[in-house]
Amino acid sequence: MKDQNAKDVLSGRARDPALNGKDPRVFVIGEQPLVAETRPDALDDDTTPTDKFFIRNNGKIAPPTEDPERWTLSIDGEVNNALALTLGEIRQKFAHVTQRMMLECGGNGRAYFSPETEGVQWHHGGAGCAEWTGVRLRDVLLAAGLKETARYTGHFGSDPALDAQHPSPPISRGIPIAKAMDENTLLVFAMNGKDLLPVHGLPLRLVVPGWTGSVSHKWLTRILIRKDRHDGTLMDPWHYRVPVRVMSYGDKFDPTKFVDLESMPVRSIITSPADGARVGANFTLRGAAWAGDRSVRQVEISTDKGANWRKAALSAPKNRYDWTRFTAQVTLRPGMHELWSRATDSENNAQPEEALGWNPQGYCANPVHKIKVTVS
Ligand SMILES: Nc1nc2c(c(=O)[nH]1)N[C@H]1C(S)=C(S)[C@@H](COP(=O)(O)O)O[C@H]1N2
Ligand SMILES: [Mo]
């Protein structure tokens, strides 16, 4: 991690203006396109401040818009009244909702797979929990009048491809209509009480909580309602799909044995103390846990590399898709120690000690979080 930061300071941070104002613990793991994750000790706030929120772009950041209120979102396809709504109209016509909800990249945890897989090497910090303000996508879709044939959404935004060397069209993913109609799926114009930052989708984005972050489209301009699964960029058989059965490195890739990655798996992180910290003999350990569409049933802590576990105290989430904060009182002898956290979800899935479920694109690695501390 230290090396990561050094590299970050020398390269990405110096160059990419999107990192201006971000906490130094948001470190670059991909430069073209810009991808940056948050060190777990920077996720110690109940609500993740915007300056500590991870960044995942697939192309360039969309060019700034002159007049955000006149930004237009179109809804077309399998609807009775195709709509073209300005942001001003969206604000005016639909009820505003504010909820604290998780956003997490589908590749979060990828660095823990062995053998290493393709893709950006996220540790545990491709996730954050912000207060999102917007309107329910459901309300807008009801205004457009879904036809009986409506099955799936397709999302389009205004971010351009990276450059001539990377001419692939911008990401365009989608979700089944049931998730689009879920009351927690929001069309968002504010993050933590302020307009979205350009890098987080100014002026309008989707937040589809609990699911792979790739469906939470930024710089959103159009939602196409479809009769069948969307076929946009990164809806191919490789991306954001996970094997139905356990597979191993070297197994033949058979696309018929894969399903769309939707809900993210259970995960916990220790947010205090920081990895590598010096601590007193008695301290309060703090952390956060989340589980995609499911809830967190319990979090356990081990101070002896998994030989013994004991329960952490959980605080109640504010609303659905909020993370669960936890604390534990820890007493340790002088010396070096490891602190581990393990969460279990409402369907009794627990984090494994090492990343299981290897898959070629490296989705959903959720091993227990392990940090080292020194008691002096
Ligand atoms: N238009 C657009 N939306 C996008 C992306 C993108 O590249 N372009 N990346 C997606 C991915 S993969 C993730 S994980 C989230 C990250 O959101 P954030 O950068 O605000 O943290 O945005 C999603 N929405
Ligand atoms: Mo992502």
mmCIF file of C-alpha atoms and ligand atoms in Angstrom:
data_model
loop_
_atom_site.group_PDB
_atom_site.id
_atom_site.type_symbol
_atom_site.label_atom_id
_atom_site.label_comp_id
_atom_site.label_asym_id
_atom_site.label_seq_id
_atom_site.Cartn_x
_atom_site.Cartn_y
_atom_site.Cartn_z
ATOM 1 C CA MET A 1 0.000 0.000 0.000
ATOM 2 C CA LYS A 2 2.851 2.383 0.828
ATOM 3 C CA ASP A 3 4.379 1.724 -2.586
ATOM 4 C CA GLN A 4 1.008 2.324 -4.192
ATOM 5 C CA ASN A 5 0.835 5.744 -2.614
ATOM 6 C CA ALA A 6 4.351 6.654 -3.626
ATOM 7 C CA LYS A 7 3.605 5.652 -7.204
ATOM 8 C CA ASP A 8 0.351 7.556 -7.034
ATOM 9 C CA VAL A 9 1.989 10.778 -5.906
ATOM 10 C CA LEU A 10 4.576 10.550 -8.666
ATOM 11 C CA SER A 11 2.236 9.703 -11.508
ATOM 12 C CA GLY A 12 -1.553 9.896 -11.558
ATOM 13 C CA ARG A 13 -2.135 12.450 -8.849
ATOM 14 C CA ALA A 14 0.246 14.901 -10.421
ATOM 15 C CA ARG A 15 -1.472 14.566 -13.781
ATOM 16 C CA ASP A 16 -5.183 13.948 -13.439
ATOM 17 C CA PRO A 17 -7.135 17.051 -12.357
ATOM 18 C CA ALA A 18 -10.087 14.827 -11.344
ATOM 19 C CA LEU A 19 -8.052 13.944 -8.245
ATOM 20 C CA ASN A 20 -7.815 17.572 -7.140
ATOM 21 C CA GLY A 21 -9.471 17.889 -3.760
ATOM 22 C CA LYS A 22 -9.503 14.121 -3.175
ATOM 23 C CA ASP A 23 -7.992 12.813 0.049
ATOM 24 C CA PRO A 24 -4.451 11.427 -0.523
ATOM 25 C CA ARG A 25 -5.752 8.055 0.676
ATOM 26 C CA VAL A 26 -7.762 7.817 -2.555
ATOM 27 C CA PHE A 27 -4.988 6.250 -4.627
ATOM 28 C CA VAL A 28 -4.719 5.595 -8.333
ATOM 29 C CA ILE A 29 -4.870 1.975 -9.540
ATOM 30 C CA GLY A 30 -5.491 2.811 -13.213
ATOM 31 C CA GLU A 31 -4.532 5.958 -15.082
ATOM 32 C CA GLN A 32 -6.152 5.587 -18.523
ATOM 33 C CA PRO A 33 -9.026 5.518 -17.770
ATOM 34 C CA LEU A 34 -8.751 7.002 -14.290
ATOM 35 C CA VAL A 35 -9.516 4.505 -11.524
ATOM 36 C CA ALA A 36 -8.788 5.221 -7.860
ATOM 37 C CA GLU A 37 -9.704 3.347 -4.695
ATOM 38 C CA THR A 38 -9.937 4.425 -1.072
ATOM 39 C CA ARG A 39 -7.710 3.108 1.692
ATOM 40 C CA PRO A 40 -9.969 1.457 4.297
ATOM 41 C CA ASP A 41 -8.833 3.845 7.056
ATOM 42 C CA ALA A 42 -10.282 6.693 4.952
ATOM 43 C CA LEU A 43 -13.687 4.968 5.070
ATOM 44 C CA ASP A 44 -14.040 5.531 8.827
ATOM 45 C CA ASP A 45 -16.870 8.085 8.539
ATOM 46 C CA ASP A 46 -20.487 6.915 8.831
ATOM 47 C CA THR A 47 -21.142 8.732 5.548
ATOM 48 C CA THR A 48 -18.281 8.618 3.052
ATOM 49 C CA PRO A 49 -17.309 12.241 2.301
ATOM 50 C CA THR A 50 -17.083 13.006 -1.409
ATOM 51 C CA ASP A 51 -13.344 13.666 -1.169
ATOM 52 C CA LYS A 52 -12.881 10.075 0.021
ATOM 53 C CA PHE A 53 -15.137 8.425 -2.529
ATOM 54 C CA PHE A 54 -13.582 6.008 -5.043
ATOM 55 C CA ILE A 55 -13.497 6.764 -8.786
ATOM 56 C CA ARG A 56 -14.139 4.370 -11.640
ATOM 57 C CA ASN A 57 -14.192 5.644 -15.204
ATOM 58 C CA ASN A 58 -14.204 3.548 -18.356
ATOM 59 C CA GLY A 59 -13.654 6.453 -20.741
ATOM 60 C CA LYS A 60 -13.027 10.151 -20.268
ATOM 61 C CA ILE A 61 -14.957 12.354 -17.908
ATOM 62 C CA ALA A 62 -17.898 13.888 -19.779
ATOM 63 C CA PRO A 63 -17.289 17.488 -20.890
ATOM 64 C CA PRO A 64 -18.808 20.076 -18.531
ATOM 65 C CA THR A 65 -22.312 21.209 -19.328
ATOM 66 C CA GLU A 66 -23.036 24.933 -19.637
ATOM 67 C CA ASP A 67 -26.469 24.819 -18.091
ATOM 68 C CA PRO A 68 -27.052 21.727 -15.909
ATOM 69 C CA GLU A 69 -30.760 22.545 -15.432
ATOM 70 C CA ARG A 70 -31.273 22.052 -19.172
ATOM 71 C CA TRP A 71 -29.434 18.741 -19.273
ATOM 72 C CA THR A 72 -31.889 16.345 -20.930
ATOM 73 C CA LEU A 73 -32.649 12.732 -20.098
ATOM 74 C CA SER A 74 -34.679 10.783 -22.651
ATOM 75 C CA ILE A 75 -36.699 7.693 -21.858
ATOM 76 C CA ASP A 76 -37.781 5.739 -24.910
ATOM 77 C CA GLY A 77 -38.339 2.222 -26.215
ATOM 78 C CA GLU A 78 -41.065 0.081 -24.646
ATOM 79 C CA VAL A 79 -42.997 3.010 -23.141
ATOM 80 C CA ASN A 80 -46.327 4.594 -23.981
ATOM 81 C CA ASN A 81 -45.051 8.191 -23.813
ATOM 82 C CA ALA A 82 -41.427 8.677 -24.673
ATOM 83 C CA LEU A 83 -40.073 11.461 -22.451
ATOM 84 C CA ALA A 84 -37.359 14.075 -22.793
ATOM 85 C CA LEU A 85 -37.031 15.684 -19.372
ATOM 86 C CA THR A 86 -34.637 18.434 -18.414
ATOM 87 C CA LEU A 87 -32.945 18.186 -15.046
ATOM 88 C CA GLY A 88 -35.033 21.199 -14.007
ATOM 89 C CA GLU A 89 -38.224 19.292 -14.849
ATOM 90 C CA ILE A 90 -37.008 16.163 -13.079
ATOM 91 C CA ARG A 91 -36.407 18.185 -9.915
ATOM 92 C CA GLN A 92 -39.796 19.871 -10.229
ATOM 93 C CA LYS A 93 -42.073 16.972 -11.162
ATOM 94 C CA PHE A 94 -40.955 14.122 -8.917
ATOM 95 C CA ALA A 95 -40.603 13.662 -5.160
ATOM 96 C CA HIS A 96 -37.066 14.090 -3.850
ATOM 97 C CA VAL A 97 -35.475 11.262 -1.887
ATOM 98 C CA THR A 98 -32.230 11.220 0.123
ATOM 99 C CA GLN A 99 -30.746 7.897 1.182
ATOM 100 C CA ARG A 100 -27.341 6.725 2.364
ATOM 101 C CA MET A 101 -26.470 3.842 0.068
ATOM 102 C CA MET A 102 -23.540 1.695 -1.000
ATOM 103 C CA LEU A 103 -21.899 1.944 -4.361
ATOM 104 C CA GLU A 104 -19.271 -0.723 -5.076
ATOM 105 C CA CYS A 105 -17.322 -1.648 -8.183
ATOM 106 C CA GLY A 106 -17.921 -5.184 -9.505
ATOM 107 C CA GLY A 107 -14.169 -5.755 -9.446
ATOM 108 C CA ASN A 108 -13.705 -4.756 -5.803
ATOM 109 C CA GLY A 109 -11.320 -7.257 -4.137
ATOM 110 C CA ARG A 110 -9.882 -8.481 -7.446
ATOM 111 C CA ALA A 111 -6.266 -8.128 -6.230
ATOM 112 C CA TYR A 112 -6.836 -11.021 -3.800
ATOM 113 C CA PHE A 113 -7.448 -13.624 -6.514
ATOM 114 C CA SER A 114 -4.675 -16.077 -7.189
ATOM 115 C CA PRO A 115 -3.744 -16.523 -9.971
ATOM 116 C CA GLU A 116 -4.093 -12.856 -10.833
ATOM 117 C CA THR A 117 -6.926 -12.079 -13.259
ATOM 118 C CA GLU A 118 -7.409 -9.440 -15.914
ATOM 119 C CA GLY A 119 -8.763 -6.073 -14.905
ATOM 120 C CA VAL A 120 -7.997 -3.232 -12.533
ATOM 121 C CA GLN A 121 -6.471 -4.600 -9.328
ATOM 122 C CA TRP A 122 -8.803 -3.346 -6.604
ATOM 123 C CA HIS A 123 -8.143 -4.124 -2.940
ATOM 124 C CA HIS A 124 -11.113 -3.595 -0.588
ATOM 125 C CA GLY A 125 -11.555 0.124 -1.332
ATOM 126 C CA GLY A 126 -13.643 0.190 -4.508
ATOM 127 C CA ALA A 127 -16.668 1.049 -2.423
ATOM 128 C CA GLY A 128 -18.240 3.914 -0.521
ATOM 129 C CA CYS A 129 -21.475 4.876 1.187
ATOM 130 C CA ALA A 130 -22.705 8.396 0.394
ATOM 131 C CA GLU A 131 -25.956 10.301 0.876
ATOM 132 C CA TRP A 132 -27.537 10.372 -2.553
ATOM 133 C CA THR A 133 -30.332 12.824 -3.397
ATOM 134 C CA GLY A 134 -32.523 12.470 -6.424
ATOM 135 C CA VAL A 135 -35.840 11.055 -7.574
ATOM 136 C CA ARG A 136 -36.975 7.469 -7.853
ATOM 137 C CA LEU A 137 -36.349 6.004 -11.294
ATOM 138 C CA ARG A 138 -39.617 4.186 -10.670
ATOM 139 C CA ASP A 139 -41.594 7.447 -10.631
ATOM 140 C CA VAL A 140 -40.066 8.567 -13.929
ATOM 141 C CA LEU A 141 -40.728 5.189 -15.564
ATOM 142 C CA LEU A 142 -44.331 5.295 -14.362
ATOM 143 C CA ALA A 143 -44.669 8.742 -15.957
ATOM 144 C CA ALA A 144 -43.367 7.291 -19.216
ATOM 145 C CA GLY A 145 -45.834 4.398 -18.895
ATOM 146 C CA LEU A 146 -44.095 1.049 -19.244
ATOM 147 C CA LYS A 147 -45.546 -1.264 -21.868
ATOM 148 C CA GLU A 148 -46.183 -4.871 -20.913
ATOM 149 C CA THR A 149 -43.222 -5.807 -23.052
ATOM 150 C CA ALA A 150 -40.778 -3.767 -20.921
ATOM 151 C CA ARG A 151 -38.144 -6.142 -19.533
ATOM 152 C CA TYR A 152 -34.799 -4.373 -19.304
ATOM 153 C CA THR A 153 -33.111 -0.969 -19.342
ATOM 154 C CA GLY A 154 -30.197 0.251 -21.450
ATOM 155 C CA HIS A 155 -28.183 3.202 -20.068
ATOM 156 C CA PHE A 156 -26.381 5.814 -22.144
ATOM 157 C CA GLY A 157 -24.188 8.719 -21.062
ATOM 158 C CA SER A 158 -22.094 11.461 -22.576
ATOM 159 C CA ASP A 159 -18.589 10.287 -21.601
ATOM 160 C CA PRO A 160 -16.382 10.006 -24.691
ATOM 161 C CA ALA A 161 -14.046 7.107 -25.464
ATOM 162 C CA LEU A 162 -10.538 7.539 -24.082
ATOM 163 C CA ASP A 163 -8.618 8.372 -27.240
ATOM 164 C CA ALA A 164 -7.836 7.127 -30.719
ATOM 165 C CA GLN A 165 -5.903 4.193 -29.266
ATOM 166 C CA HIS A 166 -8.937 3.156 -27.226
ATOM 167 C CA PRO A 167 -11.783 3.910 -29.619
ATOM 168 C CA SER A 168 -14.261 1.506 -28.016
ATOM 169 C CA PRO A 169 -17.676 3.088 -27.496
ATOM 170 C CA PRO A 170 -18.494 4.269 -23.967
ATOM 171 C CA ILE A 171 -19.942 1.837 -21.427
ATOM 172 C CA SER A 172 -23.665 1.148 -21.850
ATOM 173 C CA ARG A 173 -25.100 -1.315 -19.383
ATOM 174 C CA GLY A 174 -28.603 -2.068 -18.128
ATOM 175 C CA ILE A 175 -30.731 -3.809 -15.501
ATOM 176 C CA PRO A 176 -33.899 -5.911 -15.379
ATOM 177 C CA ILE A 177 -37.087 -3.837 -15.036
ATOM 178 C CA ALA A 178 -37.747 -5.146 -11.506
ATOM 179 C CA LYS A 179 -34.520 -3.542 -10.244
ATOM 180 C CA ALA A 180 -35.259 -0.351 -12.185
ATOM 181 C CA MET A 181 -38.676 -0.203 -10.469
ATOM 182 C CA ASP A 182 -37.215 -0.857 -7.007
ATOM 183 C CA GLU A 183 -37.912 2.150 -4.780
ATOM 184 C CA ASN A 184 -34.210 2.403 -3.883
ATOM 185 C CA THR A 185 -32.989 2.825 -7.457
ATOM 186 C CA LEU A 186 -32.494 6.574 -7.873
ATOM 187 C CA LEU A 187 -31.828 9.162 -10.536
ATOM 188 C CA VAL A 188 -29.349 11.236 -8.572
ATOM 189 C CA PHE A 189 -28.356 14.897 -8.878
ATOM 190 C CA ALA A 190 -26.678 15.455 -5.487
ATOM 191 C CA MET A 191 -24.095 13.625 -3.393
ATOM 192 C CA ASN A 192 -23.657 14.456 0.285
ATOM 193 C CA GLY A 193 -25.907 17.494 -0.083
ATOM 194 C CA LYS A 194 -24.061 19.122 -2.992
ATOM 195 C CA ASP A 195 -24.224 18.896 -6.787
ATOM 196 C CA LEU A 196 -22.397 15.818 -8.068
ATOM 197 C CA LEU A 197 -18.710 16.366 -8.801
ATOM 198 C CA PRO A 198 -17.871 16.131 -12.515
ATOM 199 C CA VAL A 199 -16.021 12.848 -11.912
ATOM 200 C CA HIS A 200 -19.069 11.328 -10.171
ATOM 201 C CA GLY A 201 -21.487 12.076 -13.008
ATOM 202 C CA LEU A 202 -22.474 15.769 -12.931
ATOM 203 C CA PRO A 203 -25.260 16.663 -13.466
ATOM 204 C CA LEU A 204 -27.240 13.374 -13.411
ATOM 205 C CA ARG A 205 -26.474 9.724 -12.689
ATOM 206 C CA LEU A 206 -28.112 6.497 -11.685
ATOM 207 C CA VAL A 207 -27.511 4.900 -8.312
ATOM 208 C CA VAL A 208 -28.522 1.249 -8.407
ATOM 209 C CA PRO A 209 -27.513 0.296 -4.870
ATOM 210 C CA GLY A 210 -26.098 -3.103 -3.918
ATOM 211 C CA TRP A 211 -25.370 -4.107 -7.506
ATOM 212 C CA THR A 212 -22.152 -3.952 -9.477
ATOM 213 C CA GLY A 213 -21.314 -0.238 -9.782
ATOM 214 C CA SER A 214 -21.179 -0.503 -13.570
ATOM 215 C CA VAL A 215 -24.965 -0.187 -13.795
ATOM 216 C CA SER A 216 -24.958 3.123 -11.867
ATOM 217 C CA HIS A 217 -24.516 5.167 -15.012
ATOM 218 C CA LYS A 218 -22.874 8.594 -14.755
ATOM 219 C CA TRP A 219 -23.539 11.601 -17.069
ATOM 220 C CA LEU A 220 -26.823 9.892 -17.921
ATOM 221 C CA THR A 221 -28.551 11.088 -21.109
ATOM 222 C CA ARG A 222 -30.848 8.254 -22.128
ATOM 223 C CA ILE A 223 -32.602 5.191 -20.767
ATOM 224 C CA LEU A 224 -33.824 2.838 -23.451
ATOM 225 C CA ILE A 225 -36.554 0.475 -22.251
ATOM 226 C CA ARG A 226 -36.114 -2.855 -23.970
ATOM 227 C CA LYS A 227 -38.033 -6.075 -24.647
ATOM 228 C CA ASP A 228 -34.947 -8.116 -23.879
ATOM 229 C CA ARG A 229 -31.584 -7.906 -22.176
ATOM 230 C CA HIS A 230 -29.552 -4.863 -23.228
ATOM 231 C CA ASP A 231 -26.730 -5.437 -25.735
ATOM 232 C CA GLY A 232 -24.641 -2.288 -25.114
ATOM 233 C CA THR A 233 -20.907 -2.000 -24.465
ATOM 234 C CA LEU A 234 -19.790 -4.334 -21.644
ATOM 235 C CA MET A 235 -22.965 -6.435 -21.882
ATOM 236 C CA ASP A 236 -20.913 -9.071 -23.767
ATOM 237 C CA PRO A 237 -20.422 -12.637 -22.456
ATOM 238 C CA TRP A 238 -17.188 -11.686 -20.632
ATOM 239 C CA HIS A 239 -18.002 -8.610 -18.632
ATOM 240 C CA TYR A 240 -19.859 -8.468 -15.327
ATOM 241 C CA ARG A 241 -20.737 -12.149 -15.505
ATOM 242 C CA VAL A 242 -19.907 -14.805 -12.944
ATOM 243 C CA PRO A 243 -19.760 -18.606 -13.242
ATOM 244 C CA VAL A 244 -22.736 -20.566 -11.932
ATOM 245 C CA ARG A 245 -20.473 -23.282 -10.549
ATOM 246 C CA VAL A 246 -17.024 -23.061 -9.010
ATOM 247 C CA MET A 247 -14.368 -22.919 -11.712
ATOM 248 C CA SER A 248 -10.588 -23.109 -11.656
ATOM 249 C CA TYR A 249 -7.807 -21.388 -13.449
ATOM 250 C CA GLY A 250 -7.418 -23.041 -16.857
ATOM 251 C CA ASP A 251 -11.031 -24.240 -17.186
ATOM 252 C CA LYS A 252 -12.475 -23.605 -20.636
ATOM 253 C CA PHE A 253 -14.612 -20.460 -20.806
ATOM 254 C CA ASP A 254 -18.181 -21.545 -21.506
ATOM 255 C CA PRO A 255 -20.452 -18.469 -21.646
ATOM 256 C CA THR A 256 -23.570 -20.618 -21.125
ATOM 257 C CA LYS A 257 -22.337 -21.408 -17.593
ATOM 258 C CA PHE A 258 -22.233 -17.731 -16.581
ATOM 259 C CA VAL A 259 -24.916 -15.400 -15.209
ATOM 260 C CA ASP A 260 -25.028 -11.625 -14.892
ATOM 261 C CA LEU A 261 -23.325 -10.231 -11.817
ATOM 262 C CA GLU A 262 -26.068 -8.342 -10.034
ATOM 263 C CA SER A 263 -25.903 -8.148 -6.216
ATOM 264 C CA MET A 264 -22.414 -7.789 -4.765
ATOM 265 C CA PRO A 265 -21.253 -10.280 -2.114
ATOM 266 C CA VAL A 266 -20.847 -9.712 1.650
ATOM 267 C CA ARG A 267 -17.724 -7.777 2.708
ATOM 268 C CA SER A 268 -16.316 -6.059 5.786
ATOM 269 C CA ILE A 269 -13.424 -3.666 6.293
ATOM 270 C CA ILE A 270 -11.633 -2.450 9.389
ATOM 271 C CA THR A 271 -11.589 1.341 9.145
ATOM 272 C CA SER A 272 -9.764 2.063 12.432
ATOM 273 C CA PRO A 273 -7.006 1.482 13.312
ATOM 274 C CA ALA A 274 -5.237 1.927 9.982
ATOM 275 C CA ASP A 275 -3.147 -0.885 8.539
ATOM 276 C CA GLY A 276 0.377 -0.511 9.944
ATOM 277 C CA ALA A 277 -0.665 1.764 12.836
ATOM 278 C CA ARG A 278 0.882 1.873 16.314
ATOM 279 C CA VAL A 279 -1.848 1.487 18.906
ATOM 280 C CA GLY A 280 -2.201 1.385 22.684
ATOM 281 C CA ALA A 281 -2.906 -1.899 24.481
ATOM 282 C CA ASN A 282 -6.640 -1.083 24.654
ATOM 283 C CA PHE A 283 -8.498 0.440 21.754
ATOM 284 C CA THR A 284 -11.812 0.488 19.936
ATOM 285 C CA LEU A 285 -11.739 -1.189 16.551
ATOM 286 C CA ARG A 286 -14.194 0.262 14.029
ATOM 287 C CA GLY A 287 -15.353 -0.898 10.632
ATOM 288 C CA ALA A 288 -18.094 -1.264 8.056
ATOM 289 C CA ALA A 289 -19.834 -4.218 6.427
ATOM 290 C CA TRP A 290 -22.287 -4.550 3.559
ATOM 291 C CA ALA A 291 -23.815 -7.333 1.511
ATOM 292 C CA GLY A 292 -25.308 -6.145 -1.794
ATOM 293 C CA ASP A 293 -29.065 -6.832 -1.840
ATOM 294 C CA ARG A 294 -28.849 -8.738 1.435
ATOM 295 C CA SER A 295 -28.268 -7.387 4.928
ATOM 296 C CA VAL A 296 -25.399 -7.959 7.348
ATOM 297 C CA ARG A 297 -26.294 -10.527 10.032
ATOM 298 C CA GLN A 298 -23.048 -10.482 11.990
ATOM 299 C CA VAL A 299 -19.463 -9.295 11.964
ATOM 300 C CA GLU A 300 -16.699 -11.112 13.831
ATOM 301 C CA ILE A 301 -13.188 -10.036 14.761
ATOM 302 C CA SER A 302 -10.112 -12.190 15.180
ATOM 303 C CA THR A 303 -6.837 -11.079 16.754
ATOM 304 C CA ASP A 304 -5.117 -14.462 16.264
ATOM 305 C CA LYS A 305 -5.315 -15.036 12.496
ATOM 306 C CA GLY A 306 -8.650 -16.771 12.539
ATOM 307 C CA ALA A 307 -8.130 -19.258 15.398
ATOM 308 C CA ASN A 308 -10.769 -17.498 17.505
ATOM 309 C CA TRP A 309 -13.513 -15.126 16.501
ATOM 310 C CA ARG A 310 -15.794 -12.900 18.539
ATOM 311 C CA LYS A 311 -18.751 -10.778 17.602
ATOM 312 C CA ALA A 312 -18.494 -7.065 16.954
ATOM 313 C CA ALA A 313 -21.305 -4.702 18.002
ATOM 314 C CA LEU A 314 -23.383 -3.597 15.007
ATOM 315 C CA SER A 315 -25.150 -0.280 14.542
ATOM 316 C CA ALA A 316 -28.445 -0.193 12.686
ATOM 317 C CA PRO A 317 -28.338 0.955 9.036
ATOM 318 C CA LYS A 318 -30.175 4.254 8.355
ATOM 319 C CA ASN A 319 -32.112 2.810 5.446
ATOM 320 C CA ARG A 320 -31.930 -0.134 3.103
ATOM 321 C CA TYR A 321 -28.579 -0.371 1.236
ATOM 322 C CA ASP A 322 -26.795 1.636 3.923
ATOM 323 C CA TRP A 323 -23.716 -0.113 5.265
ATOM 324 C CA THR A 324 -23.581 -1.558 8.779
ATOM 325 C CA ARG A 325 -20.971 0.081 11.008
ATOM 326 C CA PHE A 326 -19.375 -2.053 13.702
ATOM 327 C CA THR A 327 -17.123 -1.675 16.738
ATOM 328 C CA ALA A 328 -15.202 -4.002 19.054
ATOM 329 C CA GLN A 329 -13.116 -3.334 22.163
ATOM 330 C CA VAL A 330 -9.682 -4.891 21.725
ATOM 331 C CA THR A 331 -6.949 -5.549 24.299
ATOM 332 C CA LEU A 332 -3.579 -6.819 23.062
ATOM 333 C CA ARG A 333 -0.129 -7.560 24.466
ATOM 334 C CA PRO A 334 2.829 -5.499 23.223
ATOM 335 C CA GLY A 335 4.135 -6.605 19.824
ATOM 336 C CA MET A 336 2.893 -7.080 16.268
ATOM 337 C CA HIS A 337 -0.638 -8.358 15.699
ATOM 338 C CA GLU A 338 -3.046 -9.015 12.869
ATOM 339 C CA LEU A 339 -6.651 -7.864 13.091
ATOM 340 C CA TRP A 340 -9.161 -9.648 10.890
ATOM 341 C CA SER A 341 -12.840 -8.912 10.243
ATOM 342 C CA ARG A 342 -15.388 -11.295 8.768
ATOM 343 C CA ALA A 343 -19.015 -10.481 7.932
ATOM 344 C CA THR A 344 -21.919 -12.880 7.404
ATOM 345 C CA ASP A 345 -25.002 -11.899 5.412
ATOM 346 C CA SER A 346 -28.701 -12.574 5.989
ATOM 347 C CA GLU A 347 -28.443 -15.768 3.898
ATOM 348 C CA ASN A 348 -25.516 -17.013 5.993
ATOM 349 C CA ASN A 349 -22.826 -16.394 3.387
ATOM 350 C CA ALA A 350 -19.629 -15.498 5.248
ATOM 351 C CA GLN A 351 -16.423 -13.993 3.887
ATOM 352 C CA PRO A 352 -13.814 -16.705 3.242
ATOM 353 C CA GLU A 353 -10.305 -16.392 4.745
ATOM 354 C CA GLU A 354 -8.802 -16.360 1.224
ATOM 355 C CA ALA A 355 -10.591 -15.258 -1.966
ATOM 356 C CA LEU A 356 -12.728 -18.137 -3.300
ATOM 357 C CA GLY A 357 -14.777 -18.373 -6.479
ATOM 358 C CA TRP A 358 -11.965 -17.552 -8.877
ATOM 359 C CA ASN A 359 -13.291 -16.421 -12.282
ATOM 360 C CA PRO A 360 -11.431 -15.177 -15.358
ATOM 361 C CA GLN A 361 -12.499 -11.543 -15.015
ATOM 362 C CA GLY A 362 -11.958 -11.462 -11.265
ATOM 363 C CA TYR A 363 -15.344 -10.434 -9.877
ATOM 364 C CA CYS A 364 -16.562 -10.746 -6.299
ATOM 365 C CA ALA A 365 -13.385 -11.579 -4.386
ATOM 366 C CA ASN A 366 -14.423 -10.938 -0.778
ATOM 367 C CA PRO A 367 -11.867 -12.454 1.585
ATOM 368 C CA VAL A 368 -11.795 -11.350 5.242
ATOM 369 C CA HIS A 369 -10.058 -8.019 5.745
ATOM 370 C CA LYS A 370 -6.646 -8.366 7.421
ATOM 371 C CA ILE A 371 -4.539 -5.561 8.816
ATOM 372 C CA LYS A 372 -1.389 -5.395 10.965
ATOM 373 C CA VAL A 373 -0.874 -3.200 14.010
ATOM 374 C CA THR A 374 1.920 -2.770 16.539
ATOM 375 C CA VAL A 375 1.235 -2.364 20.254
ATOM 376 C CA SER A 376 4.097 -0.485 21.893
HETATM 377 N N1 LIG B 1 -21.087 6.979 -17.983
HETATM 378 C C1 LIG B 1 -20.403 6.140 -17.195
HETATM 379 N N2 LIG B 1 -20.970 5.679 -16.066
HETATM 380 C C2 LIG B 1 -20.297 4.851 -15.240
HETATM 381 C C3 LIG B 1 -18.978 4.436 -15.558
HETATM 382 C C4 LIG B 1 -18.390 4.949 -16.746
HETATM 383 O O1 LIG B 1 -17.239 4.657 -17.080
HETATM 384 N N3 LIG B 1 -19.124 5.804 -17.532
HETATM 385 N N4 LIG B 1 -18.341 3.543 -14.709
HETATM 386 C C5 LIG B 1 -19.218 2.698 -13.889
HETATM 387 C C6 LIG B 1 -18.512 1.897 -12.903
HETATM 388 S S1 LIG B 1 -17.731 0.502 -13.500
HETATM 389 C C7 LIG B 1 -18.571 2.185 -11.565
HETATM 390 S S2 LIG B 1 -17.896 1.144 -10.420
HETATM 391 C C8 LIG B 1 -19.214 3.413 -11.066
HETATM 392 C C9 LIG B 1 -18.247 4.235 -10.226
HETATM 393 O O2 LIG B 1 -18.824 5.438 -9.797
HETATM 394 P P1 LIG B 1 -17.931 6.589 -9.174
HETATM 395 O O3 LIG B 1 -16.802 6.885 -10.120
HETATM 396 O O4 LIG B 1 -18.823 7.734 -8.946
HETATM 397 O O5 LIG B 1 -17.373 6.056 -7.876
HETATM 398 O O6 LIG B 1 -19.692 4.231 -12.140
HETATM 399 C C10 LIG B 1 -20.287 3.525 -13.195
HETATM 400 N N5 LIG B 1 -20.902 4.441 -14.106
HETATM 401 MO MO MO B 2 -17.115 -0.760 -11.644
#
